[in-house]
CSV table of C-alpha atoms and ligand atoms in Angstrom, one decimal:
chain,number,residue,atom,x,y,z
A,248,UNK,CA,105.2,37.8,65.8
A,249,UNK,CA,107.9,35.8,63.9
A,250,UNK,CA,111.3,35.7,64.2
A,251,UNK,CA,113.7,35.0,61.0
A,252,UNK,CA,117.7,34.6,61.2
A,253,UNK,CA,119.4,35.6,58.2
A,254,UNK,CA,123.0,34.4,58.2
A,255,UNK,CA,126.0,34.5,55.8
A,256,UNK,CA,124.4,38.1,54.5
A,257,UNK,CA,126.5,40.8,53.6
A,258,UNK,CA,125.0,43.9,55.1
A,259,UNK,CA,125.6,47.3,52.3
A,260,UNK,CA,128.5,45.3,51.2
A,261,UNK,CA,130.3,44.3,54.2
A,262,UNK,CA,131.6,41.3,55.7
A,263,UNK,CA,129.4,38.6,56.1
A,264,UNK,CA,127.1,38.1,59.1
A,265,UNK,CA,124.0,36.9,60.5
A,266,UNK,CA,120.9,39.3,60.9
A,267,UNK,CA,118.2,38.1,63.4
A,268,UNK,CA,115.0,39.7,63.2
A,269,UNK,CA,112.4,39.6,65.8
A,270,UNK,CA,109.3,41.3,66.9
A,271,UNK,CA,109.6,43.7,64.1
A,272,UNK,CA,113.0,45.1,64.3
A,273,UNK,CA,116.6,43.7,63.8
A,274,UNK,CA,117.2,42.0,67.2
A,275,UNK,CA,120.7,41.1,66.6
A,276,UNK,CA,123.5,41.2,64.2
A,277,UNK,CA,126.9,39.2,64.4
A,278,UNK,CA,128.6,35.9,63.3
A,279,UNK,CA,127.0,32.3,64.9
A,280,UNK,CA,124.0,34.0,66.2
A,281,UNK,CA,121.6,30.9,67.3
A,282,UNK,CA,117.9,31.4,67.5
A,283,UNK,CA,116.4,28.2,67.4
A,284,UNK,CA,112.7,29.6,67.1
A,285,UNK,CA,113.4,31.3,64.2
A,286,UNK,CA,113.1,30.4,60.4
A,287,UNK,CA,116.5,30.3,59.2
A,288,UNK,CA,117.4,32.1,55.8
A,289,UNK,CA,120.6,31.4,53.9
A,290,UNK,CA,121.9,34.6,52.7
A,291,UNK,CA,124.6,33.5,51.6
A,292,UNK,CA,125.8,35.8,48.5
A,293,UNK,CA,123.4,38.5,49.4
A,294,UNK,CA,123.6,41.4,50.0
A,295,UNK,CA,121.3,43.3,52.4
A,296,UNK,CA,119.7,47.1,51.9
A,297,UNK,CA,117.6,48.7,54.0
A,298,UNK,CA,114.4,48.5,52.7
A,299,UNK,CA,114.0,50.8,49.1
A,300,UNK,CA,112.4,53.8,49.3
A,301,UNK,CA,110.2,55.3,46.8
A,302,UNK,CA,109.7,59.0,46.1
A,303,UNK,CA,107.2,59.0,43.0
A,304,UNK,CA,104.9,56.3,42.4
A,305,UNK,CA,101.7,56.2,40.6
A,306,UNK,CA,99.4,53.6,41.9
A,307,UNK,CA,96.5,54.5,40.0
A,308,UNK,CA,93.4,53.8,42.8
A,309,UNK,CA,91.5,55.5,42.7
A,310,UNK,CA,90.1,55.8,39.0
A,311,UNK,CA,91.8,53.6,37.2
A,312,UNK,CA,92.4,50.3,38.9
A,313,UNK,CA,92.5,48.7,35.5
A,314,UNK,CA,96.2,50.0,35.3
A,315,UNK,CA,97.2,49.4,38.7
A,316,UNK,CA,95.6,49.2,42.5
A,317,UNK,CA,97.5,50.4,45.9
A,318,UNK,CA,97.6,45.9,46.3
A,319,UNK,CA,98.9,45.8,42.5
A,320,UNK,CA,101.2,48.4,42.8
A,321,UNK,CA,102.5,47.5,46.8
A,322,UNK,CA,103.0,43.9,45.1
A,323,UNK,CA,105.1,45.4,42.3
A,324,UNK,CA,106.9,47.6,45.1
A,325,UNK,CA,108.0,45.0,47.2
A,326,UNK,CA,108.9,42.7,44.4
A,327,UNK,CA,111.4,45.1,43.6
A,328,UNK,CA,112.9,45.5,47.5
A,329,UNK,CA,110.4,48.7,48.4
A,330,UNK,CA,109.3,48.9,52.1
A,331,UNK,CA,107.5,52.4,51.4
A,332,UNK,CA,106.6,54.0,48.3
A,333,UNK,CA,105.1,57.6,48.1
A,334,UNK,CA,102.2,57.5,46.2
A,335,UNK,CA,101.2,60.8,43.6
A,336,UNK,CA,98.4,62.7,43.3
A,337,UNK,CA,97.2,62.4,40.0
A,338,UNK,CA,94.0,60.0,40.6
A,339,UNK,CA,91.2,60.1,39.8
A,340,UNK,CA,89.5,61.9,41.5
A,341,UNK,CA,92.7,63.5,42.2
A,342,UNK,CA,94.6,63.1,45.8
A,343,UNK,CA,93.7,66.9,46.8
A,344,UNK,CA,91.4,66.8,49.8
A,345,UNK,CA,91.5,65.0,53.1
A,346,UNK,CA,89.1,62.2,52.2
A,347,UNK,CA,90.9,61.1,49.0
A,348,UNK,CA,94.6,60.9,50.3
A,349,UNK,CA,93.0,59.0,53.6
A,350,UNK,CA,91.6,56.5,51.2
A,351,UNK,CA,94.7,55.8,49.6
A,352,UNK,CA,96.5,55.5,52.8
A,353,UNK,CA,93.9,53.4,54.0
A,354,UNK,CA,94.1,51.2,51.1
A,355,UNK,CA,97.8,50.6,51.8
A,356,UNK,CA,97.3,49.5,55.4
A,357,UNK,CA,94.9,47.2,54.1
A,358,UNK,CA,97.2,45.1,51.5
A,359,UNK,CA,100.0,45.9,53.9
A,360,UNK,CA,103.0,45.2,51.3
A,361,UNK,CA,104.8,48.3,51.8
A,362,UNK,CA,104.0,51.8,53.7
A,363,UNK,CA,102.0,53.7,51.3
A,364,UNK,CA,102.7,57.4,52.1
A,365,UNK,CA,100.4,59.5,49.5
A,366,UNK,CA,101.5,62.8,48.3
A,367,UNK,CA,98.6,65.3,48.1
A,368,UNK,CA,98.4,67.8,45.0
A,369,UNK,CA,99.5,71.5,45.2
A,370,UNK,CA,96.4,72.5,43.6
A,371,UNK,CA,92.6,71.6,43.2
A,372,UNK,CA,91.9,69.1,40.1
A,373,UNK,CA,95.7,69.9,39.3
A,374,UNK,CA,94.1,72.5,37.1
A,375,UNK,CA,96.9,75.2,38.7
A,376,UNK,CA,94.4,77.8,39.5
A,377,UNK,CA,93.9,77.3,43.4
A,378,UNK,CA,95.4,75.5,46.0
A,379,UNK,CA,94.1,73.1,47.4
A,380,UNK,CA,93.9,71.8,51.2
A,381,UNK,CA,97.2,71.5,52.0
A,382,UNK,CA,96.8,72.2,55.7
A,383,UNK,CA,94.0,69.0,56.2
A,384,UNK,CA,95.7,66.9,53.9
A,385,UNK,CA,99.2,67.5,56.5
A,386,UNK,CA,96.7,67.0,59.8
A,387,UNK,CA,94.6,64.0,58.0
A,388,UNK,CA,95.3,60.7,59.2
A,389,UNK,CA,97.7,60.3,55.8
A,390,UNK,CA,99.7,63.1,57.5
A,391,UNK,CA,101.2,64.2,54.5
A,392,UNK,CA,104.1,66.4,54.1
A,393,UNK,CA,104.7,66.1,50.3
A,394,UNK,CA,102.7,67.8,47.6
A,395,UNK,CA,102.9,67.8,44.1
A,396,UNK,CA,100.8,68.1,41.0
A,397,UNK,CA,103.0,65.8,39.1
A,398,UNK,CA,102.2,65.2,35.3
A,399,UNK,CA,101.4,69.1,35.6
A,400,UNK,CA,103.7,71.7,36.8
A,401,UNK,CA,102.8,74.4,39.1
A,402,UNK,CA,103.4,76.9,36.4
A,403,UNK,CA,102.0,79.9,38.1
A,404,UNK,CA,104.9,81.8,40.0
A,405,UNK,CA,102.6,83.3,42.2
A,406,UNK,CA,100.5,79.9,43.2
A,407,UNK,CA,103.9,78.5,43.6
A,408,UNK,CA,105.2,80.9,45.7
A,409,UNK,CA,102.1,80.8,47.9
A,410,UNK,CA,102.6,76.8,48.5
A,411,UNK,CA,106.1,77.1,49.5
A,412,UNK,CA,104.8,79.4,52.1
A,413,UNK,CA,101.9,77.3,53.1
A,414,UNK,CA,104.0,74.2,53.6
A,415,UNK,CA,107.4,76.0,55.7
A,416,UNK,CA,104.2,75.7,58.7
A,417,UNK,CA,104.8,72.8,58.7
A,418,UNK,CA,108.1,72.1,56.9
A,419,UNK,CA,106.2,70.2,54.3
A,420,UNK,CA,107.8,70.0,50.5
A,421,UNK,CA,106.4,71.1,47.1
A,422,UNK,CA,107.7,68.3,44.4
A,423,UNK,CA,107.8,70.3,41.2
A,424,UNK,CA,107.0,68.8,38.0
A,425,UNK,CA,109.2,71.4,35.6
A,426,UNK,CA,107.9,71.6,32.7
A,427,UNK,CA,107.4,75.0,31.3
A,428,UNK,CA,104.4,74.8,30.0
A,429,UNK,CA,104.5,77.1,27.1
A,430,UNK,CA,107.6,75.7,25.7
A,431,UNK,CA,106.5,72.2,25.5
A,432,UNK,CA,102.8,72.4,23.5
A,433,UNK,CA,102.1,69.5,21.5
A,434,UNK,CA,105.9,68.2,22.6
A,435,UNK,CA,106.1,64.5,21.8
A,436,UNK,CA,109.8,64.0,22.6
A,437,UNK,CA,113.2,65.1,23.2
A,438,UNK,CA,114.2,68.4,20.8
A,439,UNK,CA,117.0,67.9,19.4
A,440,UNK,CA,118.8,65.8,16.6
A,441,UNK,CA,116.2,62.8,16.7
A,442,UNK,CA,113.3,65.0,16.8
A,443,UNK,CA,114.3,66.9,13.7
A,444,UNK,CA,114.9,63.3,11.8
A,445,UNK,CA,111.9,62.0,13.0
A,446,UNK,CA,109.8,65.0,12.2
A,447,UNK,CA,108.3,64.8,15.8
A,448,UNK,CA,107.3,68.1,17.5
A,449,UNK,CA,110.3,68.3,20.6
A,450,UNK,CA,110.1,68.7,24.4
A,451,UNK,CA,113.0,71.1,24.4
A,452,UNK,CA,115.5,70.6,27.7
A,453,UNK,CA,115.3,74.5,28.8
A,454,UNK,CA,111.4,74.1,29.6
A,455,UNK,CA,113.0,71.9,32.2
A,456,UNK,CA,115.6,74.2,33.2
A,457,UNK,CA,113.7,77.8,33.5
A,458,UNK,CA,111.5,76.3,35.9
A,459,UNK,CA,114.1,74.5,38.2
A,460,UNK,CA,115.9,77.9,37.8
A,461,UNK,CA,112.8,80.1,38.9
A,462,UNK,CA,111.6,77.5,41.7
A,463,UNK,CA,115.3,77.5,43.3
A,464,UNK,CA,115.1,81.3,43.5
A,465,UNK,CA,111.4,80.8,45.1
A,466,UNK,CA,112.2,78.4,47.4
A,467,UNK,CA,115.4,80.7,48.6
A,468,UNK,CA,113.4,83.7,49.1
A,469,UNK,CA,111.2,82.0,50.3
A,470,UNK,CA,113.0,79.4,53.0
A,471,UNK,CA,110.9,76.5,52.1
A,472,UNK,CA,111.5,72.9,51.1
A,473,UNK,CA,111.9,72.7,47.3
A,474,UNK,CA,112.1,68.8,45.6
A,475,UNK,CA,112.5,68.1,41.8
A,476,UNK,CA,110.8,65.5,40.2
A,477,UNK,CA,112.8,63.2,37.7
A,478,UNK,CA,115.5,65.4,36.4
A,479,UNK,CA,116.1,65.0,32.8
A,480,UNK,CA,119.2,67.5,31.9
A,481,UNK,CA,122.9,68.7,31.9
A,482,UNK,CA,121.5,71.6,31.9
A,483,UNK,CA,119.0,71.1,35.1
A,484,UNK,CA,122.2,69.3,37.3
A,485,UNK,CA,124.0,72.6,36.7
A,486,UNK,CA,121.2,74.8,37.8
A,487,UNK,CA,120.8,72.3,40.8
A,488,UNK,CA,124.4,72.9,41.4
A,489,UNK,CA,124.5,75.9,41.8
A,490,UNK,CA,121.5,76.5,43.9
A,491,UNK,CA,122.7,74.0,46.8
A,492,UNK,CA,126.2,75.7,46.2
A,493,UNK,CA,124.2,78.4,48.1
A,494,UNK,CA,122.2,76.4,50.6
A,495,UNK,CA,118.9,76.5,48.9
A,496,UNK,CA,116.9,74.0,50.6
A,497,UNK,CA,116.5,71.8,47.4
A,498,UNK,CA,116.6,67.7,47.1
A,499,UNK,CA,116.1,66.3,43.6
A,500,UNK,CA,115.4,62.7,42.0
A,501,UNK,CA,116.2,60.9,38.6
A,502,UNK,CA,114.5,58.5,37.3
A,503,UNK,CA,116.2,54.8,36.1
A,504,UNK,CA,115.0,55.1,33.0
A,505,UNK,CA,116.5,58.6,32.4
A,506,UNK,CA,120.1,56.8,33.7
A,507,UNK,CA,119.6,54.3,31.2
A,508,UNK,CA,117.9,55.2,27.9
A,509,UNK,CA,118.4,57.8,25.2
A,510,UNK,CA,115.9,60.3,22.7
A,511,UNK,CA,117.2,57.2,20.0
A,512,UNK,CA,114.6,54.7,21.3
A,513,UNK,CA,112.1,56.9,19.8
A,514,UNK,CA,112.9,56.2,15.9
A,515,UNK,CA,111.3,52.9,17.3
A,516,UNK,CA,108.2,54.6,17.4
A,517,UNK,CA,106.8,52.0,20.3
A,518,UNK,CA,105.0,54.2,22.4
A,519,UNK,CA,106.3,52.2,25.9
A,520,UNK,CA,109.2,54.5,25.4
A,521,UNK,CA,107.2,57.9,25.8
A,522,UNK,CA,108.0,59.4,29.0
A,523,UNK,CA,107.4,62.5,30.4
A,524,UNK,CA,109.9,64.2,30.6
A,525,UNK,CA,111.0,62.7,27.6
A,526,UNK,CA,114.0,60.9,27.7
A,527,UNK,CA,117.4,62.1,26.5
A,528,UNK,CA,120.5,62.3,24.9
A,529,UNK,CA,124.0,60.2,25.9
A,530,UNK,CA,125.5,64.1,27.6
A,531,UNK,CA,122.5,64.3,29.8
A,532,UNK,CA,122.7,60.7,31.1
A,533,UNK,CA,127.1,61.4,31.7
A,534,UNK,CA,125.6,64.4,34.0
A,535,UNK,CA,122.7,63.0,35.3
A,536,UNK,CA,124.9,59.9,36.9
A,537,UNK,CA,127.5,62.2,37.5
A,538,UNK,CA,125.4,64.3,39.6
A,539,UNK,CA,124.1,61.2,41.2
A,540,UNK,CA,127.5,60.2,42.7
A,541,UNK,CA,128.6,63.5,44.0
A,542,UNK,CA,125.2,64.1,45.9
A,543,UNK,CA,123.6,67.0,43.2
A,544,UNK,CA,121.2,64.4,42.7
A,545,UNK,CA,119.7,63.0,45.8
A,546,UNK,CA,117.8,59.9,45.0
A,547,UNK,CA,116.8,58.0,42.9
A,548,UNK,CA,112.6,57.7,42.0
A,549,UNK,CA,111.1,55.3,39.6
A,550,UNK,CA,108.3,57.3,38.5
A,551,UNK,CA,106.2,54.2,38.3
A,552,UNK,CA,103.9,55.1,35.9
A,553,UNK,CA,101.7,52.1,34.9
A,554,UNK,CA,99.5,52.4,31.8
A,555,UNK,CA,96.6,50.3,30.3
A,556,UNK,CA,97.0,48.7,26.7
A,557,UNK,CA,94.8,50.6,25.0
A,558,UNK,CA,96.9,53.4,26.2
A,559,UNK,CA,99.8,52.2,25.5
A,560,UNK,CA,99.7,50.2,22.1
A,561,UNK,CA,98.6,52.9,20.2
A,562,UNK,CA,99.8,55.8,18.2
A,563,UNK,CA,102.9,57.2,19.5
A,564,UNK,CA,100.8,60.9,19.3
A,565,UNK,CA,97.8,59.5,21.3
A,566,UNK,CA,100.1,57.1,24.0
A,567,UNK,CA,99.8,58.6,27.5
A,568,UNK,CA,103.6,59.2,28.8
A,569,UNK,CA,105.1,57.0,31.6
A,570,UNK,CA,106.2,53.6,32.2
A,571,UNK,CA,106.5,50.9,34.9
A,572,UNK,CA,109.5,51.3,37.5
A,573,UNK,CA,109.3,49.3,40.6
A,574,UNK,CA,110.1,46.0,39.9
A,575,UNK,CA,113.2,47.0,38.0
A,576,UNK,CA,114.9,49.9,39.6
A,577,UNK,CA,117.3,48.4,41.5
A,578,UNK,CA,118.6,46.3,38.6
A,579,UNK,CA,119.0,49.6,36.9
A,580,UNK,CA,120.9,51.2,39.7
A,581,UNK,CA,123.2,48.0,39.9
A,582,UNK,CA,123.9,47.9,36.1
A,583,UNK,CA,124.0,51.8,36.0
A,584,UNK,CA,126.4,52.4,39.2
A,585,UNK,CA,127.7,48.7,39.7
A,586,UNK,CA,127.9,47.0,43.2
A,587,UNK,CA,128.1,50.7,45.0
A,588,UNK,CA,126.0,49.2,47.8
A,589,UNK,CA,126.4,52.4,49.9
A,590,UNK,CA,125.8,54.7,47.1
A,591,UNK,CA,122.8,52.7,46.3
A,592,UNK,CA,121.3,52.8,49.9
A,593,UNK,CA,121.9,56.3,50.2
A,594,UNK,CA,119.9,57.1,46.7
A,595,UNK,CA,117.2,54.4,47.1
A,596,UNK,CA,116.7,54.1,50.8
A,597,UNK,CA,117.8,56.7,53.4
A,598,UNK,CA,117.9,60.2,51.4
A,599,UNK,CA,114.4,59.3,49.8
A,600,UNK,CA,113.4,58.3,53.5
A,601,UNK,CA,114.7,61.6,55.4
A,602,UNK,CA,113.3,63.5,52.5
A,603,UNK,CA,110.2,62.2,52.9
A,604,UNK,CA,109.7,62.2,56.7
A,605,UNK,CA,109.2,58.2,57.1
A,606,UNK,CA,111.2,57.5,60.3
A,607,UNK,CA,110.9,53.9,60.6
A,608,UNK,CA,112.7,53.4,56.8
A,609,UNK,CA,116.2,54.3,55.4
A,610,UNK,CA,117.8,52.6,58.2
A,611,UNK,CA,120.8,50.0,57.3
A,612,UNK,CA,120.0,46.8,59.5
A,613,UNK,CA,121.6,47.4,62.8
A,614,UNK,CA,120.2,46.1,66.6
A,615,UNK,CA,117.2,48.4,67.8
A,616,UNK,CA,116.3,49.7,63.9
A,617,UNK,CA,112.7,48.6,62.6
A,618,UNK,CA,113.1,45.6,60.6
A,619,UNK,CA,112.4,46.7,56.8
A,620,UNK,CA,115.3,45.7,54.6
A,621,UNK,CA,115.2,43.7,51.2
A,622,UNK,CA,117.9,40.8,50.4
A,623,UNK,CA,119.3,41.5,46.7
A,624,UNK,CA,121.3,38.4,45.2
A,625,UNK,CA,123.6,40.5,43.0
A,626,UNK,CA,125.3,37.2,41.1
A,627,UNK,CA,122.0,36.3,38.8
A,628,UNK,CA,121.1,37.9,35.8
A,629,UNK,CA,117.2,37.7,34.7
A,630,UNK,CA,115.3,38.4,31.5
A,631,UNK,CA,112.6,40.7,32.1
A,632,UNK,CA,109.6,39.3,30.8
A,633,UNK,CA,106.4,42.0,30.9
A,634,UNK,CA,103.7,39.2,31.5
A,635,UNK,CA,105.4,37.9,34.7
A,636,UNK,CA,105.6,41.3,36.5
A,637,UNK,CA,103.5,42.1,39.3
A,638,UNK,CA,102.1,45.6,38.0
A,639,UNK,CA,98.5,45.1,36.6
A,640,UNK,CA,100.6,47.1,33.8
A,641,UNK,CA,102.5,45.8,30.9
A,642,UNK,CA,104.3,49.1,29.9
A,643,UNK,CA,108.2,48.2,30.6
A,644,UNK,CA,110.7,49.6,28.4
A,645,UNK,CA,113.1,46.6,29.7
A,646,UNK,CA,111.2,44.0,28.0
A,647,UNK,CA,113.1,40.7,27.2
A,648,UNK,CA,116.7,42.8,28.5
A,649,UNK,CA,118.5,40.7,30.9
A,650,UNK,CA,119.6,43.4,34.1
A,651,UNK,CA,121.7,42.4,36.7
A,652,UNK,CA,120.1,41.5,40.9
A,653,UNK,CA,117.5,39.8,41.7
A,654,UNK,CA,115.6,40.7,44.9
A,655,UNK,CA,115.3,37.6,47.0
A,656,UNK,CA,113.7,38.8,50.1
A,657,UNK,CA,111.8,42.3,51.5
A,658,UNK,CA,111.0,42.2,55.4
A,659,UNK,CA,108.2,45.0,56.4
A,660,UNK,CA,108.4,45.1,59.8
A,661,UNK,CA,110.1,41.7,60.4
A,662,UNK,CA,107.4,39.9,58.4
A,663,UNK,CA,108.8,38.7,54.7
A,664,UNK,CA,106.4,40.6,52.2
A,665,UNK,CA,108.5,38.3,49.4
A,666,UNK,CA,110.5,35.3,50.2
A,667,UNK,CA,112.5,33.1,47.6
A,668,UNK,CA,112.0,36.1,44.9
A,669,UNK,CA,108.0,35.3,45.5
A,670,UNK,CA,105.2,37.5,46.9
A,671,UNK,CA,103.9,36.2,50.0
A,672,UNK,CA,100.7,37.7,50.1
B,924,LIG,O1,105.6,60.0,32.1
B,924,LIG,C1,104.9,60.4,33.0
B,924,LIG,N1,103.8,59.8,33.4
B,924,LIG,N2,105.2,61.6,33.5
B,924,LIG,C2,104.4,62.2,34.4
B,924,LIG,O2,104.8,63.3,34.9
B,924,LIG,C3,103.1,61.6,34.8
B,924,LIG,C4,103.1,60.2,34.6
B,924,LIG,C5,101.8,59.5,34.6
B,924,LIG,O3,101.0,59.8,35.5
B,924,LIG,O4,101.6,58.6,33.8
B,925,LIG,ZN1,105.2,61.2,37.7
C-alpha cells in the first residue's frame, strides 16, 4: 500500500496542516510531518472533507447502462469528492431480491471508485402491492439496511406500515418517495403561478406534504426508522418540524438542485429541467436552506438521476424526470451555503454516513480514521460543460454556469481515486 503526505491543507476549515496517509487510514496529522516514502501533495489552499457521502443515487446497471454503469456512475461520484454513494432501486430488473442488490454491490467492488452501498426496494417490481425480500436483501452479502421504491411512493398505508415493522428487526430504514399519488396524475410540474401561465397540468406541493404527514405518524406508532427523500416544500420542513419536535425517528434529504432552482426554469420548456419532485418556487428554497442549517433537514442527496438523449431531448410531456448530481453537488452546497465547511461535512459526509450505517465514512481526517476524504480547492471557479462530465449522461441543468470548488483530490482508503481534478482509474 501507498503512502501520500498532504501538507499545507486546511482540514473542515481549520488551520493549515499536513495529513499523512498510510496503509489506508490517516497515519498522522500535524505541521512539518516528514515521510520521505510518501508522494507528497501540495494542499496548499485546500480544504479537506471527509469523503462525501451519498444518500440517493441512480446508477442505472442493471438495465440501462446506456445512461450510466456502477464504473460510469462511481467515476462521476468521485469526481465530485464521493467516497460512497447509495445506490436506488429502481433498475431494471429492479434492486428487490438478494441476487440483484448483490450484483450491484459486486459491480462496485469491481470498479472500486467509491463504496457502492445499494438500497433494495420496499416492494416487488416497485408495483406497491407486496413486499418484497427485505429480510435477504439485509442478510445478503450487500447487507442492506435502506429500502425504498424511489420514483414510486409506497402509497399504501397498510404496506407501509408493514415495512416499518419489517425493518425495526433490524433497525433498517424505509426512504419514502412522497408523492401522493392521486394528487399528482398526469402532473408535469410545480402547481402554482407558472403552471397556470404555462398551461401545464401541476404537481401540487400538499401531495408532498400528506404523505410526510401520514408516514411521521407511521413511523411514531410504529418506532421505526423513517427517511425522506428530496424534500421539495415549506410546507414539508414544517411537518418535518414538528415531527422531530416530538422525537419521531425521522432523517430527511434535499436535493442541490431544489436549493438552487425555481418552477420559472420551466417556461424554458427544456426538458433537463423536469425533476421529480418538480422543482419550486423562491419560499420553498428560503425554507428548504433554512431547514438545512438548523438541522430539520439532515443531508444533503443529489438524486443523481442520469438520463439518455432520447429521453431527455424530447417533448417536455414525454421527458423522463431527473437530472445528473454528482459531479456538481458540492459546488452547489458551496455557492448555496458559502465556505460553511462544517455545515457542509455534516450534510454531505457524516449525517448521510451515520444514516446510512457506513462506518468507515463520515469521519473528518484525524490519526486512526480510515483514510477516505476529498481535497476541495474552494478559490477556482469552473464552467460546467455537459460533454466533459464523467456520467455516461448529458442531463445537467448547470450547463455552461460557472459554480464555485473544484474537487482536486478523493482518497478511498488511502489510494487517490482522482488526483490533480483527474480520475485515476
Ligand atoms: O426526478 C426523478 N428521477 N425523481 C425520481 O424520483 C426518480 C428519478 C429517476 O429514476 O430518474
Ligand atoms: Zn430518486
Amino acid at each position: 500500500m501507498s503512502a501520500y503526505l498532504i501538507t499545507n491543507v486546511s482540514v473542515v476549515g481549520g488551520a493549515p496542516t499536513d495529513l499523512l496517509i498510510r496503509d489506508g487510514v490517516v497515519a498522522g496529522t500535524g505541521t512539518g510531518l516528514a515521510a520521505p516514502d510518501a508522494t507528497a501533495v501540495d494542499g496548499t489552499g485546500l480544504v479537506a472533507l471527509p469523503g462525501l457521502v451519498d444518500l440517493h443515487t441512480h446508477l442505472r446497471e442493471p438495465g440501462r447502462e446506456d445512461a450510466e454503469t456502477v464504473e460510469s456512475g462511481s467515476r462521476a461520484a468521485a469526481l465530485g469528492g464521493y467516497t460512497a454513494v447509495c445506490a436506488m432501486a429502481n433498475t431494471s430488473p429492479v434492486a428487490d431480491t438478494a441476487g440483484v442488490v448483490e450484483q450491484v454491490w459486486r459491480l462496485g467492488r469491481e470498479a472500486g471508485l467509491v463504496d457502492v452501498q445499494p438500497i433494495g426496494a420496499v416492494t416487488v417490481g416497485l408495483a406497491g402491492e407486496h413486499l418484497a425480500e427485505l429480510g435477504a436483501m439485509a442478510d445478503s452479502a450487500a447487507r442492506v439496511r435502506i429500502f425504498s421504491d424511489d420514483g414510486h411512493c409506497v402509497a399504501d398505508p397498510r404496506l407501509m406500515r408493514r415495512a416499518l415493522e419489517y425493518v425495526k428487526a433490524f433497525d433498517g430504514i424505509i426512504a419514502q418517495h412522497a408523492e401522493e399519488p392521486r394528487l399528482t396524475e398526469g402532473a408535469q410540474m410545480h402547481e402554482g403561478e407558472v403552471s397556470t401561465r404555462l398551461g401545464l397540468t401541476g404537481w401540487p406541493a400538499v401531495a408532498e406534504e400528506a404523505i410526510i404527514a401520514r408516514d411521521v405518524l407511521l413511523a411514531e406508532h410504529v418506532g421505526s426508522r423513517l427517511h425522506i427523500c428530496h424534500v421539495s416544500t415549506a410546507g414539508s420542513v414544517e411537518v418535518l418540524r414538528q415531527a422531530k419536535a416530538r422525537g419521531v425517528r425521522v432523517t430527511a434529504e434535499v436535493t442541490p438542485h431544489h436549493l438552487l432552482l425555481t418552477d420559472e426554469k420551466a417556461a424554458t420548456y427544456d426538458p433537463v429541467y423536469k425533476v421529480n419532485p418538480p422543482l419550486r418556487t423562491d419560499s420553498d428554497i428560503a425554507a428548504l436552506r433554512a431547514a438545512l442549517a438548523e438541522g430539520v433537514i439532515d443531508v444533503i442527496a443529489t438524486d443523481h438521476a442520469p438520463h439518455a438523449v432520447e429521453d431527455k431531448e424530447c417533448e417536455w410531456a414525454y421527458a423522463r424526470p431527473g437530472m445528473l448530481g454528482l459531479e456538481t453537488a458540492l459546488s452547489i452546497a458551496l455557492d448555496v451555503l458559502g465556505p460553511q465547511w462544517d455545515l457542509i461535512a455534516e450534510r454531505m459526509s457524516r449525517a448521510p454516513a451515520r444514516i446510512a450505517g457506513l462506518a468507515d465514512h463520515g469521519h473528518d481526517p484525524a490519526p486512526g480514521v480510515p483514510a477516505n476524504l476529498t481535497l476541495v480547492d474552494p478559490a477556482v471557479r469552473r464552467t460546467i460543460e455537459p460533454a466533459e462530465l464523467a456520467s455516461r449522461s448529458r442531463n445537467t441543468p448547470y450547463a455552461r454556469m460557472t459554480l464555485p470548488g473544484r474537487i482536486v483530490a478523493t482518497f478511498l482508503r488511502g489510494e487517490p481515486t482522482v488526483l490533480d481534478g483527474k480520475a485515476v482509474k
